[in-house]
mmCIF file with all atom_site columns, C-alpha atoms in Angstrom:
data_model
loop_
_atom_site.group_PDB
_atom_site.id
_atom_site.type_symbol
_atom_site.label_atom_id
_atom_site.label_alt_id
_atom_site.label_comp_id
_atom_site.label_asym_id
_atom_site.label_entity_id
_atom_site.label_seq_id
_atom_site.pdbx_PDB_ins_code
_atom_site.Cartn_x
_atom_site.Cartn_y
_atom_site.Cartn_z
_atom_site.occupancy
_atom_site.B_iso_or_equiv
_atom_site.pdbx_formal_charge
_atom_site.auth_seq_id
_atom_site.auth_comp_id
_atom_site.auth_asym_id
_atom_site.auth_atom_id
_atom_site.pdbx_PDB_model_num
ATOM 1   C CA . MET Y 1 1   ? 0.000   0.000   0.000  1.00 0.00 ? 1   MET Y CA 1
ATOM 2   C CA . THR Y 1 2   ? 1.452   3.367   -0.974 1.00 0.00 ? 2   THR Y CA 1
ATOM 3   C CA . ASP Y 1 3   ? 1.599   6.241   1.529  1.00 0.00 ? 3   ASP Y CA 1
ATOM 4   C CA . ALA Y 1 4   ? -0.993  8.198   -0.485 1.00 0.00 ? 4   ALA Y CA 1
ATOM 5   C CA . ILE Y 1 5   ? -3.471  5.335   -0.398 1.00 0.00 ? 5   ILE Y CA 1
ATOM 6   C CA . ALA Y 1 6   ? -2.757  4.563   3.241  1.00 0.00 ? 6   ALA Y CA 1
ATOM 7   C CA . MET Y 1 7   ? -3.486  8.180   4.210  1.00 0.00 ? 7   MET Y CA 1
ATOM 8   C CA . THR Y 1 8   ? -6.752  8.411   2.250  1.00 0.00 ? 8   THR Y CA 1
ATOM 9   C CA . PRO Y 1 9   ? -9.530  7.711   4.783  1.00 0.00 ? 9   PRO Y CA 1
ATOM 10  C CA . ARG Y 1 10  ? -11.710 4.731   3.926  1.00 0.00 ? 10  ARG Y CA 1
ATOM 11  C CA . VAL Y 1 11  ? -14.624 2.966   5.568  1.00 0.00 ? 11  VAL Y CA 1
ATOM 12  C CA . PHE Y 1 12  ? -13.734 -0.686  5.988  1.00 0.00 ? 12  PHE Y CA 1
ATOM 13  C CA . LEU Y 1 13  ? -16.844 -2.870  6.115  1.00 0.00 ? 13  LEU Y CA 1
ATOM 14  C CA . VAL Y 1 14  ? -16.710 -6.373  7.603  1.00 0.00 ? 14  VAL Y CA 1
ATOM 15  C CA . ASP Y 1 15  ? -19.839 -8.531  7.470  1.00 0.00 ? 15  ASP Y CA 1
ATOM 16  C CA . ASP Y 1 16  ? -20.477 -12.137 6.478  1.00 0.00 ? 16  ASP Y CA 1
ATOM 17  C CA . GLN Y 1 17  ? -23.666 -11.163 4.621  1.00 0.00 ? 17  GLN Y CA 1
ATOM 18  C CA . PRO Y 1 18  ? -22.898 -10.057 1.019  1.00 0.00 ? 18  PRO Y CA 1
ATOM 19  C CA . GLN Y 1 19  ? -26.164 -8.151  0.678  1.00 0.00 ? 19  GLN Y CA 1
ATOM 20  C CA . VAL Y 1 20  ? -25.384 -6.114  3.789  1.00 0.00 ? 20  VAL Y CA 1
ATOM 21  C CA . LEU Y 1 21  ? -21.903 -5.269  2.532  1.00 0.00 ? 21  LEU Y CA 1
ATOM 22  C CA . LYS Y 1 22  ? -23.268 -4.213  -0.835 1.00 0.00 ? 22  LYS Y CA 1
ATOM 23  C CA . ALA Y 1 23  ? -26.005 -2.052  0.688  1.00 0.00 ? 23  ALA Y CA 1
ATOM 24  C CA . LEU Y 1 24  ? -23.667 -0.337  3.149  1.00 0.00 ? 24  LEU Y CA 1
ATOM 25  C CA . ALA Y 1 25  ? -21.029 0.322   0.488  1.00 0.00 ? 25  ALA Y CA 1
ATOM 26  C CA . ARG Y 1 26  ? -23.682 1.817   -1.781 1.00 0.00 ? 26  ARG Y CA 1
ATOM 27  C CA . LEU Y 1 27  ? -25.123 4.046   0.955  1.00 0.00 ? 27  LEU Y CA 1
ATOM 28  C CA . LEU Y 1 28  ? -21.738 5.294   2.084  1.00 0.00 ? 28  LEU Y CA 1
ATOM 29  C CA . GLY Y 1 29  ? -20.537 5.709   -1.476 1.00 0.00 ? 29  GLY Y CA 1
ATOM 30  C CA . ALA Y 1 30  ? -23.558 7.867   -2.263 1.00 0.00 ? 30  ALA Y CA 1
ATOM 31  C CA . ASP Y 1 31  ? -22.423 10.188  0.515  1.00 0.00 ? 31  ASP Y CA 1
ATOM 32  C CA . GLY Y 1 32  ? -18.889 10.436  -0.834 1.00 0.00 ? 32  GLY Y CA 1
ATOM 33  C CA . PHE Y 1 33  ? -17.142 7.835   1.312  1.00 0.00 ? 33  PHE Y CA 1
ATOM 34  C CA . ALA Y 1 34  ? -14.688 5.348   -0.174 1.00 0.00 ? 34  ALA Y CA 1
ATOM 35  C CA . ALA Y 1 35  ? -15.536 1.878   1.119  1.00 0.00 ? 35  ALA Y CA 1
ATOM 36  C CA . SER Y 1 36  ? -13.701 -1.450  1.108  1.00 0.00 ? 36  SER Y CA 1
ATOM 37  C CA . THR Y 1 37  ? -15.652 -4.607  1.896  1.00 0.00 ? 37  THR Y CA 1
ATOM 38  C CA . PHE Y 1 38  ? -14.600 -7.875  3.551  1.00 0.00 ? 38  PHE Y CA 1
ATOM 39  C CA . ASP Y 1 39  ? -16.758 -10.951 4.101  1.00 0.00 ? 39  ASP Y CA 1
ATOM 40  C CA . SER Y 1 40  ? -14.852 -12.131 7.180  1.00 0.00 ? 40  SER Y CA 1
ATOM 41  C CA . ALA Y 1 41  ? -12.747 -10.840 10.047 1.00 0.00 ? 41  ALA Y CA 1
ATOM 42  C CA . ARG Y 1 42  ? -9.772  -12.930 8.923  1.00 0.00 ? 42  ARG Y CA 1
ATOM 43  C CA . ALA Y 1 43  ? -9.947  -11.447 5.423  1.00 0.00 ? 43  ALA Y CA 1
ATOM 44  C CA . PHE Y 1 44  ? -9.726  -7.967  6.913  1.00 0.00 ? 44  PHE Y CA 1
ATOM 45  C CA . LEU Y 1 45  ? -6.811  -8.916  9.168  1.00 0.00 ? 45  LEU Y CA 1
ATOM 46  C CA . ALA Y 1 46  ? -4.944  -10.285 6.157  1.00 0.00 ? 46  ALA Y CA 1
ATOM 47  C CA . SER Y 1 47  ? -5.343  -6.978  4.315  1.00 0.00 ? 47  SER Y CA 1
ATOM 48  C CA . ASP Y 1 48  ? -3.577  -3.637  4.704  1.00 0.00 ? 48  ASP Y CA 1
ATOM 49  C CA . GLY Y 1 49  ? -6.715  -2.217  6.292  1.00 0.00 ? 49  GLY Y CA 1
ATOM 50  C CA . PRO Y 1 50  ? -5.580  -2.331  9.945  1.00 0.00 ? 50  PRO Y CA 1
ATOM 51  C CA . GLU Y 1 51  ? -2.717  0.059   9.152  1.00 0.00 ? 51  GLU Y CA 1
ATOM 52  C CA . ALA Y 1 52  ? -4.761  2.406   6.960  1.00 0.00 ? 52  ALA Y CA 1
ATOM 53  C CA . ALA Y 1 53  ? -6.611  5.631   7.742  1.00 0.00 ? 53  ALA Y CA 1
ATOM 54  C CA . GLY Y 1 54  ? -10.386 5.746   8.219  1.00 0.00 ? 54  GLY Y CA 1
ATOM 55  C CA . CYS Y 1 55  ? -12.673 3.605   10.336 1.00 0.00 ? 55  CYS Y CA 1
ATOM 56  C CA . LEU Y 1 56  ? -14.010 0.066   10.584 1.00 0.00 ? 56  LEU Y CA 1
ATOM 57  C CA . VAL Y 1 57  ? -17.705 -0.844  10.540 1.00 0.00 ? 57  VAL Y CA 1
ATOM 58  C CA . LEU Y 1 58  ? -18.088 -4.463  11.548 1.00 0.00 ? 58  LEU Y CA 1
ATOM 59  C CA . ASP Y 1 59  ? -20.740 -7.000  12.397 1.00 0.00 ? 59  ASP Y CA 1
ATOM 60  C CA . LEU Y 1 60  ? -20.737 -8.558  15.854 1.00 0.00 ? 60  LEU Y CA 1
ATOM 61  C CA . ALA Y 1 61  ? -21.960 -12.061 15.001 1.00 0.00 ? 61  ALA Y CA 1
ATOM 62  C CA . MET Y 1 62  ? -19.824 -13.720 12.325 1.00 0.00 ? 62  MET Y CA 1
ATOM 63  C CA . PRO Y 1 63  ? -18.674 -17.317 11.855 1.00 0.00 ? 63  PRO Y CA 1
ATOM 64  C CA . GLU Y 1 64  ? -15.120 -18.453 12.718 1.00 0.00 ? 64  GLU Y CA 1
ATOM 65  C CA . MET Y 1 65  ? -14.053 -15.072 14.113 1.00 0.00 ? 65  MET Y CA 1
ATOM 66  C CA . ASP Y 1 66  ? -16.690 -12.713 15.455 1.00 0.00 ? 66  ASP Y CA 1
ATOM 67  C CA . GLY Y 1 67  ? -16.525 -8.958  15.858 1.00 0.00 ? 67  GLY Y CA 1
ATOM 68  C CA . MET Y 1 68  ? -15.355 -9.032  19.462 1.00 0.00 ? 68  MET Y CA 1
ATOM 69  C CA . ALA Y 1 69  ? -12.491 -11.379 18.567 1.00 0.00 ? 69  ALA Y CA 1
ATOM 70  C CA . LEU Y 1 70  ? -11.516 -9.072  15.704 1.00 0.00 ? 70  LEU Y CA 1
ATOM 71  C CA . GLN Y 1 71  ? -11.559 -6.127  18.090 1.00 0.00 ? 71  GLN Y CA 1
ATOM 72  C CA . GLN Y 1 72  ? -9.213  -7.971  20.453 1.00 0.00 ? 72  GLN Y CA 1
ATOM 73  C CA . ALA Y 1 73  ? -6.859  -8.851  17.590 1.00 0.00 ? 73  ALA Y CA 1
ATOM 74  C CA . LEU Y 1 74  ? -6.775  -5.237  16.395 1.00 0.00 ? 74  LEU Y CA 1
ATOM 75  C CA . ASN Y 1 75  ? -6.209  -3.925  19.927 1.00 0.00 ? 75  ASN Y CA 1
ATOM 76  C CA . ALA Y 1 76  ? -3.262  -6.308  20.263 1.00 0.00 ? 76  ALA Y CA 1
ATOM 77  C CA . ARG Y 1 77  ? -1.783  -4.824  17.076 1.00 0.00 ? 77  ARG Y CA 1
ATOM 78  C CA . GLY Y 1 78  ? -2.239  -1.280  18.315 1.00 0.00 ? 78  GLY Y CA 1
ATOM 79  C CA . CYS Y 1 79  ? -4.584  -0.537  15.411 1.00 0.00 ? 79  CYS Y CA 1
ATOM 80  C CA . LEU Y 1 80  ? -5.746  3.097   15.347 1.00 0.00 ? 80  LEU Y CA 1
ATOM 81  C CA . LEU Y 1 81  ? -8.948  2.518   13.340 1.00 0.00 ? 81  LEU Y CA 1
ATOM 82  C CA . PRO Y 1 82  ? -12.078 3.505   15.291 1.00 0.00 ? 82  PRO Y CA 1
ATOM 83  C CA . LEU Y 1 83  ? -14.420 0.482   15.467 1.00 0.00 ? 83  LEU Y CA 1
ATOM 84  C CA . ILE Y 1 84  ? -18.132 0.942   14.857 1.00 0.00 ? 84  ILE Y CA 1
ATOM 85  C CA . PHE Y 1 85  ? -20.137 -2.166  15.641 1.00 0.00 ? 85  PHE Y CA 1
ATOM 86  C CA . LEU Y 1 86  ? -23.230 -2.589  13.478 1.00 0.00 ? 86  LEU Y CA 1
ATOM 87  C CA . THR Y 1 87  ? -25.262 -5.667  14.287 1.00 0.00 ? 87  THR Y CA 1
ATOM 88  C CA . GLY Y 1 88  ? -28.693 -7.166  14.450 1.00 0.00 ? 88  GLY Y CA 1
ATOM 89  C CA . HIS Y 1 89  ? -27.672 -9.351  17.357 1.00 0.00 ? 89  HIS Y CA 1
ATOM 90  C CA . GLY Y 1 90  ? -26.483 -6.701  19.750 1.00 0.00 ? 90  GLY Y CA 1
ATOM 91  C CA . ASP Y 1 91  ? -27.550 -6.390  23.354 1.00 0.00 ? 91  ASP Y CA 1
ATOM 92  C CA . LEU Y 1 92  ? -26.599 -4.051  26.172 1.00 0.00 ? 92  LEU Y CA 1
ATOM 93  C CA . ALA Y 1 93  ? -23.954 -6.390  27.592 1.00 0.00 ? 93  ALA Y CA 1
ATOM 94  C CA . SER Y 1 94  ? -22.222 -6.740  24.219 1.00 0.00 ? 94  SER Y CA 1
ATOM 95  C CA . GLY Y 1 95  ? -22.330 -3.002  23.665 1.00 0.00 ? 95  GLY Y CA 1
ATOM 96  C CA . VAL Y 1 96  ? -20.830 -2.262  27.080 1.00 0.00 ? 96  VAL Y CA 1
ATOM 97  C CA . ALA Y 1 97  ? -18.098 -4.864  26.562 1.00 0.00 ? 97  ALA Y CA 1
ATOM 98  C CA . ALA Y 1 98  ? -17.243 -3.450  23.128 1.00 0.00 ? 98  ALA Y CA 1
ATOM 99  C CA . MET Y 1 99  ? -17.110 0.120   24.409 1.00 0.00 ? 99  MET Y CA 1
ATOM 100 C CA . LYS Y 1 100 ? -14.901 -0.869  27.354 1.00 0.00 ? 100 LYS Y CA 1
ATOM 101 C CA . ARG Y 1 101 ? -12.465 -2.356  24.884 1.00 0.00 ? 101 ARG Y CA 1
ATOM 102 C CA . GLY Y 1 102 ? -12.328 0.898   22.996 1.00 0.00 ? 102 GLY Y CA 1
ATOM 103 C CA . ALA Y 1 103 ? -15.100 0.659   20.392 1.00 0.00 ? 103 ALA Y CA 1
ATOM 104 C CA . PHE Y 1 104 ? -15.992 4.045   18.930 1.00 0.00 ? 104 PHE Y CA 1
ATOM 105 C CA . ASP Y 1 105 ? -19.724 3.316   18.756 1.00 0.00 ? 105 ASP Y CA 1
ATOM 106 C CA . PHE Y 1 106 ? -22.236 0.471   18.799 1.00 0.00 ? 106 PHE Y CA 1
ATOM 107 C CA . LEU Y 1 107 ? -25.199 0.618   16.399 1.00 0.00 ? 107 LEU Y CA 1
ATOM 108 C CA . THR Y 1 108 ? -27.952 -1.887  15.727 1.00 0.00 ? 108 THR Y CA 1
ATOM 109 C CA . LYS Y 1 109 ? -29.569 -2.998  12.474 1.00 0.00 ? 109 LYS Y CA 1
ATOM 110 C CA . PRO Y 1 110 ? -31.498 -1.624  10.783 1.00 0.00 ? 110 PRO Y CA 1
ATOM 111 C CA . VAL Y 1 111 ? -29.352 1.436   11.257 1.00 0.00 ? 111 VAL Y CA 1
ATOM 112 C CA . ASP Y 1 112 ? -30.494 4.951   10.517 1.00 0.00 ? 112 ASP Y CA 1
ATOM 113 C CA . VAL Y 1 113 ? -28.417 6.044   7.524  1.00 0.00 ? 113 VAL Y CA 1
ATOM 114 C CA . GLN Y 1 114 ? -27.909 9.605   8.743  1.00 0.00 ? 114 GLN Y CA 1
ATOM 115 C CA . ARG Y 1 115 ? -26.871 8.301   12.136 1.00 0.00 ? 115 ARG Y CA 1
ATOM 116 C CA . LEU Y 1 116 ? -24.321 5.976   10.539 1.00 0.00 ? 116 LEU Y CA 1
ATOM 117 C CA . ILE Y 1 117 ? -22.918 8.749   8.354  1.00 0.00 ? 117 ILE Y CA 1
ATOM 118 C CA . ALA Y 1 118 ? -22.619 11.073  11.351 1.00 0.00 ? 118 ALA Y CA 1
ATOM 119 C CA . VAL Y 1 119 ? -20.750 8.409   13.327 1.00 0.00 ? 119 VAL Y CA 1
ATOM 120 C CA . VAL Y 1 120 ? -18.424 7.664   10.403 1.00 0.00 ? 120 VAL Y CA 1
ATOM 121 C CA . ASP Y 1 121 ? -17.675 11.377  10.012 1.00 0.00 ? 121 ASP Y CA 1
ATOM 122 C CA . ALA Y 1 122 ? -16.820 11.613  13.713 1.00 0.00 ? 122 ALA Y CA 1
ATOM 123 C CA . ALA Y 1 123 ? -14.719 8.446   13.488 1.00 0.00 ? 123 ALA Y CA 1
ATOM 124 C CA . PHE Y 1 124 ? -12.681 9.918   10.623 1.00 0.00 ? 124 PHE Y CA 1
ATOM 125 C CA . VAL Y 1 125 ? -11.935 13.018  12.710 1.00 0.00 ? 125 VAL Y CA 1
ATOM 126 C CA . HIS Y 1 126 ? -10.978 10.831  15.677 1.00 0.00 ? 126 HIS Y CA 1
ATOM 127 C CA . ASN Y 1 127 ? -8.696  8.667   13.524 1.00 0.00 ? 127 ASN Y CA 1
ATOM 128 C CA . ALA Y 1 128 ? -6.972  11.654  11.947 1.00 0.00 ? 128 ALA Y CA 1
ATOM 129 C CA . ALA Y 1 129 ? -6.168  13.041  15.403 1.00 0.00 ? 129 ALA Y CA 1
ATOM 130 C CA . ALA Y 1 130 ? -4.935  9.634   16.618 1.00 0.00 ? 130 ALA Y CA 1
ATOM 131 C CA . ARG Y 1 131 ? -2.686  9.205   13.582 1.00 0.00 ? 131 ARG Y CA 1
ATOM 132 C CA . GLN Y 1 132 ? -1.248  12.690  14.028 1.00 0.00 ? 132 GLN Y CA 1
ATOM 133 C CA . GLN Y 1 133 ? -0.540  11.980  17.672 1.00 0.00 ? 133 GLN Y CA 1
ATOM 134 C CA . ALA Y 1 134 ? 1.073   8.652   16.778 1.00 0.00 ? 134 ALA Y CA 1
ATOM 135 C CA . ALA Y 1 135 ? 3.236   10.402  14.180 1.00 0.00 ? 135 ALA Y CA 1
ATOM 136 C CA . ARG Y 1 136 ? 4.347   13.013  16.713 1.00 0.00 ? 136 ARG Y CA 1
ATOM 137 C CA . ARG Y 1 137 ? 5.065   10.267  19.231 1.00 0.00 ? 137 ARG Y CA 1
ATOM 138 C CA . GLY Y 1 138 ? 7.134   8.381   16.677 1.00 0.00 ? 138 GLY Y CA 1
ATOM 139 C CA . GLN Y 1 139 ? 9.099   11.460  15.637 1.00 0.00 ? 139 GLN Y CA 1
ATOM 140 C CA . ALA Y 1 140 ? 9.751   12.457  19.241 1.00 0.00 ? 140 ALA Y CA 1
ATOM 141 C CA . GLY Y 1 141 ? 10.773  8.916   20.146 1.00 0.00 ? 141 GLY Y CA 1
ATOM 142 C CA . ALA Y 1 142 ? 13.175  8.784   17.215 1.00 0.00 ? 142 ALA Y CA 1
ATOM 143 C CA . LEU Y 1 143 ? 14.874  12.005  18.348 1.00 0.00 ? 143 LEU Y CA 1
ATOM 144 C CA . ILE Y 1 144 ? 15.173  10.852  21.945 1.00 0.00 ? 144 ILE Y CA 1
ATOM 145 C CA . ALA Y 1 145 ? 16.580  7.539   20.722 1.00 0.00 ? 145 ALA Y CA 1
ATOM 146 C CA . THR Y 1 146 ? 19.591  9.436   19.330 1.00 0.00 ? 146 THR Y CA 1
ATOM 147 C CA . LEU Y 1 147 ? 20.597  10.412  22.877 1.00 0.00 ? 147 LEU Y CA 1
ATOM 148 C CA . THR Y 1 148 ? 23.065  8.445   24.948 1.00 0.00 ? 148 THR Y CA 1
ATOM 149 C CA . PRO Y 1 149 ? 21.760  6.839   28.176 1.00 0.00 ? 149 PRO Y CA 1
ATOM 150 C CA . ARG Y 1 150 ? 23.339  9.636   30.217 1.00 0.00 ? 150 ARG Y CA 1
ATOM 151 C CA . GLU Y 1 151 ? 21.837  12.309  27.977 1.00 0.00 ? 151 GLU Y CA 1
ATOM 152 C CA . ARG Y 1 152 ? 18.403  10.742  28.415 1.00 0.00 ? 152 ARG Y CA 1
ATOM 153 C CA . GLU Y 1 153 ? 18.886  10.820  32.180 1.00 0.00 ? 153 GLU Y CA 1
ATOM 154 C CA . VAL Y 1 154 ? 19.780  14.494  31.988 1.00 0.00 ? 154 VAL Y CA 1
ATOM 155 C CA . MET Y 1 155 ? 16.787  15.218  29.747 1.00 0.00 ? 155 MET Y CA 1
ATOM 156 C CA . ALA Y 1 156 ? 14.421  13.430  32.130 1.00 0.00 ? 156 ALA Y CA 1
ATOM 157 C CA . LEU Y 1 157 ? 15.582  15.585  35.032 1.00 0.00 ? 157 LEU Y CA 1
ATOM 158 C CA . VAL Y 1 158 ? 15.628  18.825  33.029 1.00 0.00 ? 158 VAL Y CA 1
ATOM 159 C CA . VAL Y 1 159 ? 12.017  18.371  31.917 1.00 0.00 ? 159 VAL Y CA 1
ATOM 160 C CA . GLU Y 1 160 ? 11.104  17.940  35.595 1.00 0.00 ? 160 GLU Y CA 1
ATOM 161 C CA . GLY Y 1 161 ? 12.286  21.517  36.046 1.00 0.00 ? 161 GLY Y CA 1
ATOM 162 C CA . LYS Y 1 162 ? 15.530  20.755  37.857 1.00 0.00 ? 162 LYS Y CA 1
ATOM 163 C CA . LEU Y 1 163 ? 18.433  23.199  37.600 1.00 0.00 ? 163 LEU Y CA 1
ATOM 164 C CA . ASN Y 1 164 ? 21.831  22.103  36.309 1.00 0.00 ? 164 ASN Y CA 1
ATOM 165 C CA . LYS Y 1 165 ? 23.307  21.941  39.802 1.00 0.00 ? 165 LYS Y CA 1
ATOM 166 C CA . GLN Y 1 166 ? 20.368  19.823  40.998 1.00 0.00 ? 166 GLN Y CA 1
ATOM 167 C CA . VAL Y 1 167 ? 20.776  17.453  38.057 1.00 0.00 ? 167 VAL Y CA 1
ATOM 168 C CA . ALA Y 1 168 ? 24.507  17.239  38.774 1.00 0.00 ? 168 ALA Y CA 1
ATOM 169 C CA . ALA Y 1 169 ? 23.894  16.419  42.421 1.00 0.00 ? 169 ALA Y CA 1
ATOM 170 C CA . GLU Y 1 170 ? 21.347  13.729  41.560 1.00 0.00 ? 170 GLU Y CA 1
ATOM 171 C CA . LEU Y 1 171 ? 23.592  12.104  38.955 1.00 0.00 ? 171 LEU Y CA 1
ATOM 172 C CA . GLY Y 1 172 ? 26.758  12.459  41.010 1.00 0.00 ? 172 GLY Y CA 1
ATOM 173 C CA . THR Y 1 173 ? 28.694  14.620  38.591 1.00 0.00 ? 173 THR Y CA 1
ATOM 174 C CA . THR Y 1 174 ? 29.657  18.259  38.084 1.00 0.00 ? 174 THR Y CA 1
ATOM 175 C CA . GLU Y 1 175 ? 27.494  21.115  36.919 1.00 0.00 ? 175 GLU Y CA 1
ATOM 176 C CA . LYS Y 1 176 ? 29.941  21.737  34.067 1.00 0.00 ? 176 LYS Y CA 1
ATOM 177 C CA . THR Y 1 177 ? 29.453  18.179  32.801 1.00 0.00 ? 177 THR Y CA 1
ATOM 178 C CA . ILE Y 1 178 ? 25.683  18.542  32.986 1.00 0.00 ? 178 ILE Y CA 1
ATOM 179 C CA . LYS Y 1 179 ? 25.873  21.749  30.936 1.00 0.00 ? 179 LYS Y CA 1
ATOM 180 C CA . VAL Y 1 180 ? 27.711  19.817  28.225 1.00 0.00 ? 180 VAL Y CA 1
ATOM 181 C CA . HIS Y 1 181 ? 25.159  16.971  28.261 1.00 0.00 ? 181 HIS Y CA 1
ATOM 182 C CA . ARG Y 1 182 ? 22.291  19.435  28.248 1.00 0.00 ? 182 ARG Y CA 1
ATOM 183 C CA . ALA Y 1 183 ? 23.709  21.283  25.249 1.00 0.00 ? 183 ALA Y CA 1
ATOM 184 C CA . ARG Y 1 184 ? 24.028  18.000  23.369 1.00 0.00 ? 184 ARG Y CA 1
ATOM 185 C CA . VAL Y 1 185 ? 20.457  17.094  24.238 1.00 0.00 ? 185 VAL Y CA 1
ATOM 186 C CA . MET Y 1 186 ? 19.204  20.393  22.857 1.00 0.00 ? 186 MET Y CA 1
ATOM 187 C CA . GLN Y 1 187 ? 21.320  20.019  19.713 1.00 0.00 ? 187 GLN Y CA 1
ATOM 188 C CA . LYS Y 1 188 ? 20.296  16.419  18.976 1.00 0.00 ? 188 LYS Y CA 1
ATOM 189 C CA . THR Y 1 189 ? 16.587  16.984  19.595 1.00 0.00 ? 189 THR Y CA 1
ATOM 190 C CA . GLY Y 1 190 ? 16.435  20.363  17.886 1.00 0.00 ? 190 GLY Y CA 1
ATOM 191 C CA . ALA Y 1 191 ? 14.751  21.876  20.952 1.00 0.00 ? 191 ALA Y CA 1
ATOM 192 C CA . ASP Y 1 192 ? 15.474  25.597  21.372 1.00 0.00 ? 192 ASP Y CA 1
ATOM 193 C CA . SER Y 1 193 ? 14.097  25.892  24.896 1.00 0.00 ? 193 SER Y CA 1
ATOM 194 C CA . VAL Y 1 194 ? 13.228  23.853  27.953 1.00 0.00 ? 194 VAL Y CA 1
ATOM 195 C CA . ALA Y 1 195 ? 9.550   24.272  27.050 1.00 0.00 ? 195 ALA Y CA 1
ATOM 196 C CA . ALA Y 1 196 ? 10.212  22.688  23.634 1.00 0.00 ? 196 ALA Y CA 1
ATOM 197 C CA . LEU Y 1 197 ? 12.125  19.891  25.350 1.00 0.00 ? 197 LEU Y CA 1
ATOM 198 C CA . VAL Y 1 198 ? 9.156   19.253  27.651 1.00 0.00 ? 198 VAL Y CA 1
ATOM 199 C CA . ARG Y 1 199 ? 6.759   19.109  24.690 1.00 0.00 ? 199 ARG Y CA 1
ATOM 200 C CA . LEU Y 1 200 ? 9.059   16.613  22.959 1.00 0.00 ? 200 LEU Y CA 1
ATOM 201 C CA . TRP Y 1 201 ? 9.300   14.471  26.089 1.00 0.00 ? 201 TRP Y CA 1
ATOM 202 C CA . ASP Y 1 202 ? 5.526   14.501  26.560 1.00 0.00 ? 202 ASP Y CA 1
ATOM 203 C CA . ALA Y 1 203 ? 4.901   13.690  22.890 1.00 0.00 ? 203 ALA Y CA 1
ATOM 204 C CA . ALA Y 1 204 ? 7.148   10.628  23.095 1.00 0.00 ? 204 ALA Y CA 1
ATOM 205 C CA . ARG Y 1 205 ? 5.110   9.329   26.012 1.00 0.00 ? 205 ARG Y CA 1
ATOM 206 C CA . SER Y 1 206 ? 1.616   10.320  24.882 1.00 0.00 ? 206 SER Y CA 1
ATOM 207 C CA . GLU Y 1 207 ? -1.051  7.608   24.590 1.00 0.00 ? 207 GLU Y CA 1
#
């Protein structure tokens, strides 16, 4: 999958009923959404869909691997796609369980088309924000990874607001040495202030 395709939001539809897939794809397509259909959870897992941008609309009750099992598999992969359960077999317990595991929404068949479109729109916005955060986290992590272990220790204490002499005392070294490490940290990370260093540190650890 090319980067351009991966970044184009799509609605991924997973349902074992062909007529449902066709109807949903047609309805969403009429509203301008690009849709990809899969007749099983395993087929979706084998695709590039879990790493793509957009959202996933899936049935709860499916043979071999149901919607809840697919949700667990995607959670284990760290998939960022918002999951929208759409099922005719849903009950309150299933909905609560799905939401606790991070589902974006839980809708029942027959679904109101405008309601589905509104949820998909919101899911796209949510996914875009999650992907941006993940990108920032990755970039920040990559910069911090260029630091030596000692430089990371210095950075951790600096972002806590400690002065050079306090960092030196805690690490058992001189203030002059800490100034050198701190300068290297700023140079390697590209941070031009302690505030920028804090933002970088927080971004690397954001969830």
